[in-house]
Amino acid sequence: MPYFSRFSIGVRTISIGNTLPSADEQAALFSHVREAHKYEAIEDYVELIDDLINATGEARLVDIANRMGITQPTASKTIARLQREGYVTSEPYRSIFLTDKGKKTAESSRERHEIVYRFLMALGVQEENARRDSEGMEHHVSDETLAVFERFTATQSSKQ
Amino acid sequence: MPYFSRFSIGVRTISIGNTLPSADEQAALFSHVREAHKYEAIEDYVELIDDLINATGEARLVDIANRMGITQPTASKTIARLQREGYVTSEPYRSIFLTDKGKKTAESSRERHEIVYRFLMALGVQEENARRDSEGMEHHVSDETLAVFERFTATQSSKQ
DNA sequence: ACTAAAACTTAGCCAAGACTTATTTTATAC
DNA sequence: GTATAAAATAAGTCTTGGCTAAGTTTTAGT
Ligand SMILES: [Mn+2]
Ligand SMILES: [Mn+2]
Ligand SMILES: [Mn+2]
Ligand SMILES: [Mn+2]
């Protein structure tokens, strides 16, 4: 995003139609990303918990910690927050369960994640990078972009 | 990413070729995203500082704070970290300058940001969403994906 | 030159998300 | 059924990145 030239009158400068967005517009972009990051941990955790329950029958703290690549105390603290915020239930020394709210969040998160992953694959990105990139990108994709991704993937599939 | 069925023998379950990645592989994905987030603030700040210098002649704390949508003390603290880590220089009550390291980071960050933005536009995403999504996505795009994005955008442009 | 406004810093608060070390509880194996 | 291993919790530390309130310095206007 290039900028038009400016010139100075005295100390401050006068803009001549540069393309810097207004401060408020730009602030809204960054605020939006910060907001997305607030839900990132929640989304990744409930998706993983749901995967573990489906794949192994239960979600144990030790497995969550190992698969997230963090220590058990760190996972424990986040699970406590998830419980506080109504996404999971858990009792001391017992495995973790999703609430209805948690299940819904897990399902929509997984669906979004898969759409992003399949889109990258359809674009021709190597599986390893598609996995890596989609794990981060999934949290920053608007509904519109998600729909565009989905349409593109479908089109590519039918072309084969 | 669907999982194959498991069945129980006693308390624990036995897997029958489900597609859950290994714990280590999955942990590597999350670690990679966490690593990307560590550089996110740095990248956004230096890009903005560079934009402000190009557009207005200087990067003032008050403008950084306003455009990031945060308070001045918060911006001030992050600028102190950027200075500690060698991206900017600053003196009390004076505006902020990029070091060579900061300039390089700003340039590569802006280039990556623009490639992601133009890719979304080429895909047909509305400008508002392209701006929003690219501000977050830019930090989670591998070099391979970036190259694929660039190629796609070029192809689309030549089709018009 | 003075005054008032704007910009910046300082200090202190908080939550999230990472860690280590130590303890307690539960599960497994013999 | 008891010993040992594994899992979970407890307690305390650190950094990042937010905030407010209050004070200081610089800039701008008359
Ligand atoms: Mn993710
Ligand atoms: Mn992110
Ligand atoms: Mn950017
Ligand atoms: Mn960004």
XYZ file of C-alpha atoms (C1' of nucleotides) and ligand atoms in Angstrom:
384
model
C 0.000 0.000 0.000
C 2.016 2.942 -1.301
C 1.632 6.471 -0.097
C 1.383 9.698 -2.065
C 3.847 12.476 -1.413
C 3.574 15.030 1.353
C 5.275 18.366 1.788
C 6.061 20.469 4.792
C 4.836 23.889 5.813
C 6.902 24.813 8.814
C 7.388 21.856 11.156
C 4.360 19.669 10.453
C 3.448 18.126 7.133
C 0.354 18.435 4.988
C -0.984 15.335 3.335
C -1.833 15.265 -0.364
C -4.203 12.326 -0.587
C -1.959 9.556 0.677
C -3.521 6.147 1.212
C -2.817 5.752 4.927
C -6.178 4.705 6.326
C -7.627 6.984 8.982
C -6.343 6.322 12.479
C -9.731 4.987 13.537
C -10.014 2.648 10.571
C -6.527 1.296 11.136
C -7.094 0.948 14.883
C -10.209 -1.084 14.128
C -8.110 -3.551 12.112
C -5.639 -4.122 14.935
C -8.421 -4.321 17.531
C -10.088 -6.953 15.402
C -6.927 -9.072 15.307
C -6.467 -8.710 19.073
C -10.056 -9.833 19.563
C -9.413 -12.900 17.354
C -6.379 -13.777 19.464
C -8.487 -13.753 22.596
C -10.528 -16.643 21.206
C -7.602 -18.482 19.670
C -6.666 -20.484 22.780
C -10.306 -21.369 23.428
C -10.834 -22.551 19.864
C -7.650 -24.614 19.725
C -8.342 -26.233 23.105
C -11.962 -27.220 22.493
C -11.110 -28.505 19.018
C -8.326 -30.628 20.513
C -10.495 -31.852 23.391
C -13.192 -32.882 20.934
C -10.601 -34.663 18.763
C -9.211 -36.519 21.762
C -12.668 -37.617 22.903
C -13.524 -38.820 19.402
C -10.206 -40.538 18.866
C -9.445 -42.014 22.282
C -12.673 -41.795 24.255
C -11.494 -39.142 26.693
C -9.578 -35.887 27.007
C -6.866 -36.176 29.634
C -4.836 -33.182 30.782
C -1.557 -34.944 30.054
C -2.566 -35.538 26.432
C -3.801 -31.987 25.987
C -0.506 -30.672 27.357
C 1.590 -33.010 25.179
C -0.341 -32.212 22.009
C -0.281 -28.461 22.692
C 3.452 -28.652 23.393
C 3.153 -27.086 26.847
C 3.518 -28.275 30.437
C 0.683 -29.786 32.434
C 0.382 -26.853 34.852
C -0.035 -24.467 31.938
C -2.711 -26.653 30.388
C -4.393 -26.978 33.778
C -4.639 -23.228 34.182
C -6.177 -22.772 30.746
C -8.663 -25.582 31.389
C -9.670 -23.740 34.561
C -10.350 -20.642 32.472
C -12.319 -22.672 29.909
C -14.418 -24.021 32.768
C -14.894 -20.539 34.232
C -16.111 -19.378 30.823
C -18.449 -22.330 30.351
C -16.716 -24.325 27.603
C -15.799 -27.428 29.629
C -16.578 -29.233 32.835
C -13.888 -30.887 34.896
C -13.443 -32.316 38.324
C -10.124 -32.700 40.106
C -8.093 -35.638 38.788
C -10.761 -36.505 36.225
C -10.704 -36.068 32.462
C -12.285 -33.081 30.746
C -15.707 -32.830 29.072
C -17.132 -30.271 26.668
C -20.330 -28.396 27.524
C -22.881 -27.797 24.759
C -21.279 -24.391 24.241
C -17.880 -26.081 24.058
C -19.122 -28.668 21.565
C -20.580 -25.993 19.313
C -17.369 -23.991 19.414
C -15.333 -27.141 18.731
C -17.440 -28.054 15.724
C -17.393 -24.651 14.078
C -13.671 -24.304 14.817
C -12.882 -27.660 13.274
C -15.003 -26.938 10.232
C -13.295 -23.597 9.676
C -9.883 -25.184 10.236
C -10.603 -27.901 7.688
C -11.836 -25.428 5.085
C -8.638 -23.416 5.407
C -6.509 -26.567 5.306
C -8.238 -27.972 2.233
C -8.046 -24.597 0.518
C -4.277 -24.443 0.949
C -3.957 -28.018 -0.315
C -6.163 -27.190 -3.307
C -3.891 -24.223 -4.042
C -0.960 -26.614 -4.233
C 0.734 -25.917 -0.898
C 2.692 -28.870 0.539
C 0.868 -30.770 3.262
C 3.379 -29.852 5.989
C 3.032 -26.125 5.295
C -0.723 -26.395 4.830
C -0.965 -27.907 8.307
C 1.292 -25.288 9.868
C -0.247 -22.281 8.122
C -3.842 -23.350 8.643
C -3.279 -23.741 12.402
C -2.594 -20.005 12.594
C -4.642 -18.658 9.674
C -7.892 -20.288 10.779
C -8.323 -17.664 13.497
C -8.086 -14.727 11.103
C -10.470 -15.687 8.329
C -13.779 -13.839 7.974
C -16.949 -15.639 6.979
C -16.712 -14.097 3.537
C -13.152 -15.286 2.990
C -14.072 -18.715 4.324
C -16.884 -18.953 1.788
C -14.531 -17.883 -1.004
C -12.011 -20.521 0.114
C -14.687 -23.200 0.120
C -15.938 -22.294 -3.345
C -12.398 -22.300 -4.719
C -11.641 -25.732 -3.261
C -14.853 -27.152 -4.703
C -14.045 -25.716 -8.141
C -10.529 -27.135 -8.073
C -11.773 -30.584 -7.054
C -14.256 -30.756 -9.948
C -11.504 -29.772 -12.389
C -9.529 -32.954 -11.608
C -9.620 -34.236 9.507
C -11.791 -37.195 10.407
C -10.706 -39.975 12.694
C -11.079 -43.709 12.315
C -12.842 -45.698 14.997
C -11.310 -46.968 18.196
C -12.579 -49.645 20.544
C -11.995 -50.326 24.201
C -10.307 -53.235 25.924
C -10.888 -52.650 29.598
C -10.422 -49.019 30.538
C -8.044 -47.659 27.886
C -8.648 -47.676 24.157
C -6.693 -49.134 21.274
C -6.333 -47.111 18.111
C -7.084 -48.547 14.693
C -5.212 -46.269 12.354
C -6.898 -42.972 13.159
C -5.489 -39.824 11.584
C -4.664 -37.887 14.747
C -1.142 -36.668 14.116
C 1.447 -37.834 16.623
C 1.624 -35.719 19.768
C 5.034 -34.388 18.747
C 3.901 -33.447 15.260
C 0.831 -31.668 16.597
C 2.831 -29.922 19.320
C 5.204 -28.640 16.641
C 2.276 -26.983 14.855
C 1.113 -25.122 17.952
C 4.672 -24.175 18.915
C 5.119 -22.746 15.454
C 2.014 -20.562 15.809
C 3.147 -19.376 19.250
C 6.507 -18.473 17.758
C 4.782 -16.461 15.015
C 2.776 -14.570 17.625
C 5.981 -13.549 19.392
C 7.026 -11.605 16.296
C 3.590 -10.253 15.483
C 3.800 -7.120 17.634
C 7.300 -6.356 16.356
C 6.250 -6.733 12.739
C 3.108 -4.621 13.076
C 4.932 -1.873 14.964
C 7.901 -1.527 12.612
C 5.620 -1.632 9.582
C 3.487 1.134 11.092
C 6.501 3.196 12.120
C 7.880 2.941 8.591
C 4.491 3.925 7.148
C 4.261 6.935 9.455
C 7.766 8.089 8.560
C 7.026 7.723 4.845
C 3.638 9.381 5.054
C 4.174 12.142 7.601
C 7.942 12.459 8.013
C 8.094 11.088 11.549
C 6.755 8.397 13.863
C 5.319 9.936 17.015
C 4.200 7.825 19.962
C 0.765 9.411 20.002
C 0.162 8.436 16.370
C 1.437 4.911 16.911
C -0.880 4.527 19.887
C -3.880 5.972 18.019
C -3.317 3.834 14.952
C -2.764 0.684 17.004
C -5.894 1.460 19.011
C -4.084 1.364 22.360
C -3.082 3.897 25.003
C 0.173 5.821 24.942
C 1.692 4.059 27.971
C 1.097 0.687 26.313
C 2.711 1.873 23.090
C 5.574 3.375 25.081
C 6.298 0.073 26.789
C 6.357 -1.846 23.524
C 8.621 0.774 21.933
C 10.984 0.267 24.881
C 11.073 -3.453 24.101
C 11.629 -2.770 20.388
C 14.567 -0.581 21.363
C 15.926 -3.227 23.758
C 15.759 -5.733 20.905
C 17.414 -3.424 18.409
C 14.548 -2.521 16.060
C 14.244 1.181 16.881
C 16.065 4.033 18.511
C 14.308 6.602 20.632
C 15.126 9.335 23.079
C 12.770 10.691 25.724
C 10.143 13.051 24.291
C 11.465 12.565 20.745
C 9.965 10.647 17.846
C 10.977 7.089 16.977
C 13.448 5.906 14.320
C 14.007 2.496 12.777
C 17.434 0.860 12.933
C 18.702 -1.012 9.857
C 17.344 -4.185 11.429
C 14.025 -2.433 11.981
C 13.902 -1.173 8.406
C 14.580 -4.641 7.013
C 11.873 -6.157 9.183
C 9.467 -3.384 8.181
C 10.101 -3.916 4.488
C 9.719 -7.682 4.502
C 6.656 -7.395 6.745
C 5.007 -4.881 4.473
C 5.796 -6.921 1.379
C 4.300 -10.046 2.929
C 1.276 -8.078 4.127
C 0.678 -6.664 0.664
C 0.988 -10.044 -1.024
C -1.627 -11.497 1.323
C -3.892 -8.467 0.842
C -3.652 -8.536 -2.946
C -4.222 -12.286 -2.961
C -7.472 -11.925 -1.026
C -8.586 -9.131 -3.363
C -7.692 -11.260 -6.408
C -9.805 -14.058 -4.929
C -12.747 -11.682 -4.843
C -12.903 -10.861 -1.133
C -14.383 -7.445 -0.320
C -11.787 -4.789 0.465
C -12.911 -4.338 4.076
C -12.547 -8.045 4.829
C -9.331 -8.292 2.828
C -7.860 -5.562 5.019
C -9.062 -7.162 8.239
C -8.104 -10.719 7.376
C -4.701 -9.864 5.935
C -3.738 -7.971 9.108
C -3.974 -11.256 11.026
C -3.158 -13.810 8.321
C 0.100 -12.173 7.280
C 1.824 -13.543 10.398
C 0.902 -17.151 9.675
C 1.873 -17.571 6.042
C 4.907 -19.695 5.136
C 7.259 -18.703 2.340
C 5.798 -21.463 0.198
C 2.227 -20.274 0.703
C 3.304 -16.700 0.080
C 4.851 -17.717 -3.243
C 1.677 -19.586 -4.189
C -0.406 -16.521 -3.294
C 1.808 -14.288 -5.408
C 1.637 -16.589 -8.409
C -2.138 -16.810 -8.142
C -2.536 -13.037 -7.985
C -0.299 -12.591 -11.017
C -2.287 -15.178 -12.974
C -5.583 -13.531 -12.080
C -4.321 -10.098 -13.083
C -3.224 -11.284 -16.519
C -6.647 -12.850 -17.057
C -8.337 -9.442 -16.902
C 7.273 35.392 26.908
C 3.419 33.035 29.030
C -0.054 30.029 29.189
C -2.624 26.186 27.799
C -2.839 22.078 25.324
C -0.668 18.125 23.664
C 2.711 14.609 24.083
C 5.320 11.680 26.782
C 6.808 9.263 30.988
C 6.288 7.033 35.448
C 4.104 4.096 38.595
C 1.117 0.695 39.655
C -2.554 -2.502 38.448
C -4.363 -6.805 35.974
C -4.951 -11.206 33.050
C -3.075 -14.576 29.901
C 0.115 -17.839 29.050
C 4.434 -19.622 29.538
C 7.834 -21.880 33.052
C 9.909 -24.826 37.407
C 9.664 -27.338 41.655
C 7.198 -29.843 44.902
C 3.236 -32.362 46.542
C -0.828 -35.111 46.168
C -3.795 -38.336 43.996
C -4.755 -42.016 40.869
C -3.540 -45.931 38.038
C -0.604 -49.884 36.895
C 2.104 -53.784 37.591
C 3.669 -57.248 40.229
C -2.826 -55.427 48.029
C 1.089 -52.798 47.976
C 4.851 -50.424 45.599
C 5.934 -47.672 41.880
C 4.861 -44.934 38.031
C 1.941 -41.640 35.960
C -1.186 -37.853 36.213
C -2.860 -33.823 38.258
C -2.575 -30.008 41.386
C -0.342 -26.279 44.106
C 2.639 -22.552 44.627
C 5.530 -19.259 42.923
C 8.103 -16.778 38.952
C 8.417 -14.317 34.494
C 7.069 -11.664 30.140
C 3.784 -9.623 27.210
C 0.426 -6.509 26.504
C -3.440 -4.301 28.098
C -5.300 -0.463 31.479
C -5.674 4.138 34.690
C -3.987 8.032 37.200
C -0.730 11.421 37.881
C 3.261 14.086 36.828
C 6.680 16.126 33.489
C 8.225 18.052 29.167
C 7.469 19.992 24.813
C 4.826 22.495 21.523
C 1.641 25.966 19.990
C -1.078 30.140 20.249
C -1.632 34.646 21.606
Mn -5.281 -22.807 15.597
Mn -2.645 -15.043 15.029
Mn 1.229 -5.941 8.629
Mn -0.552 -7.704 11.323
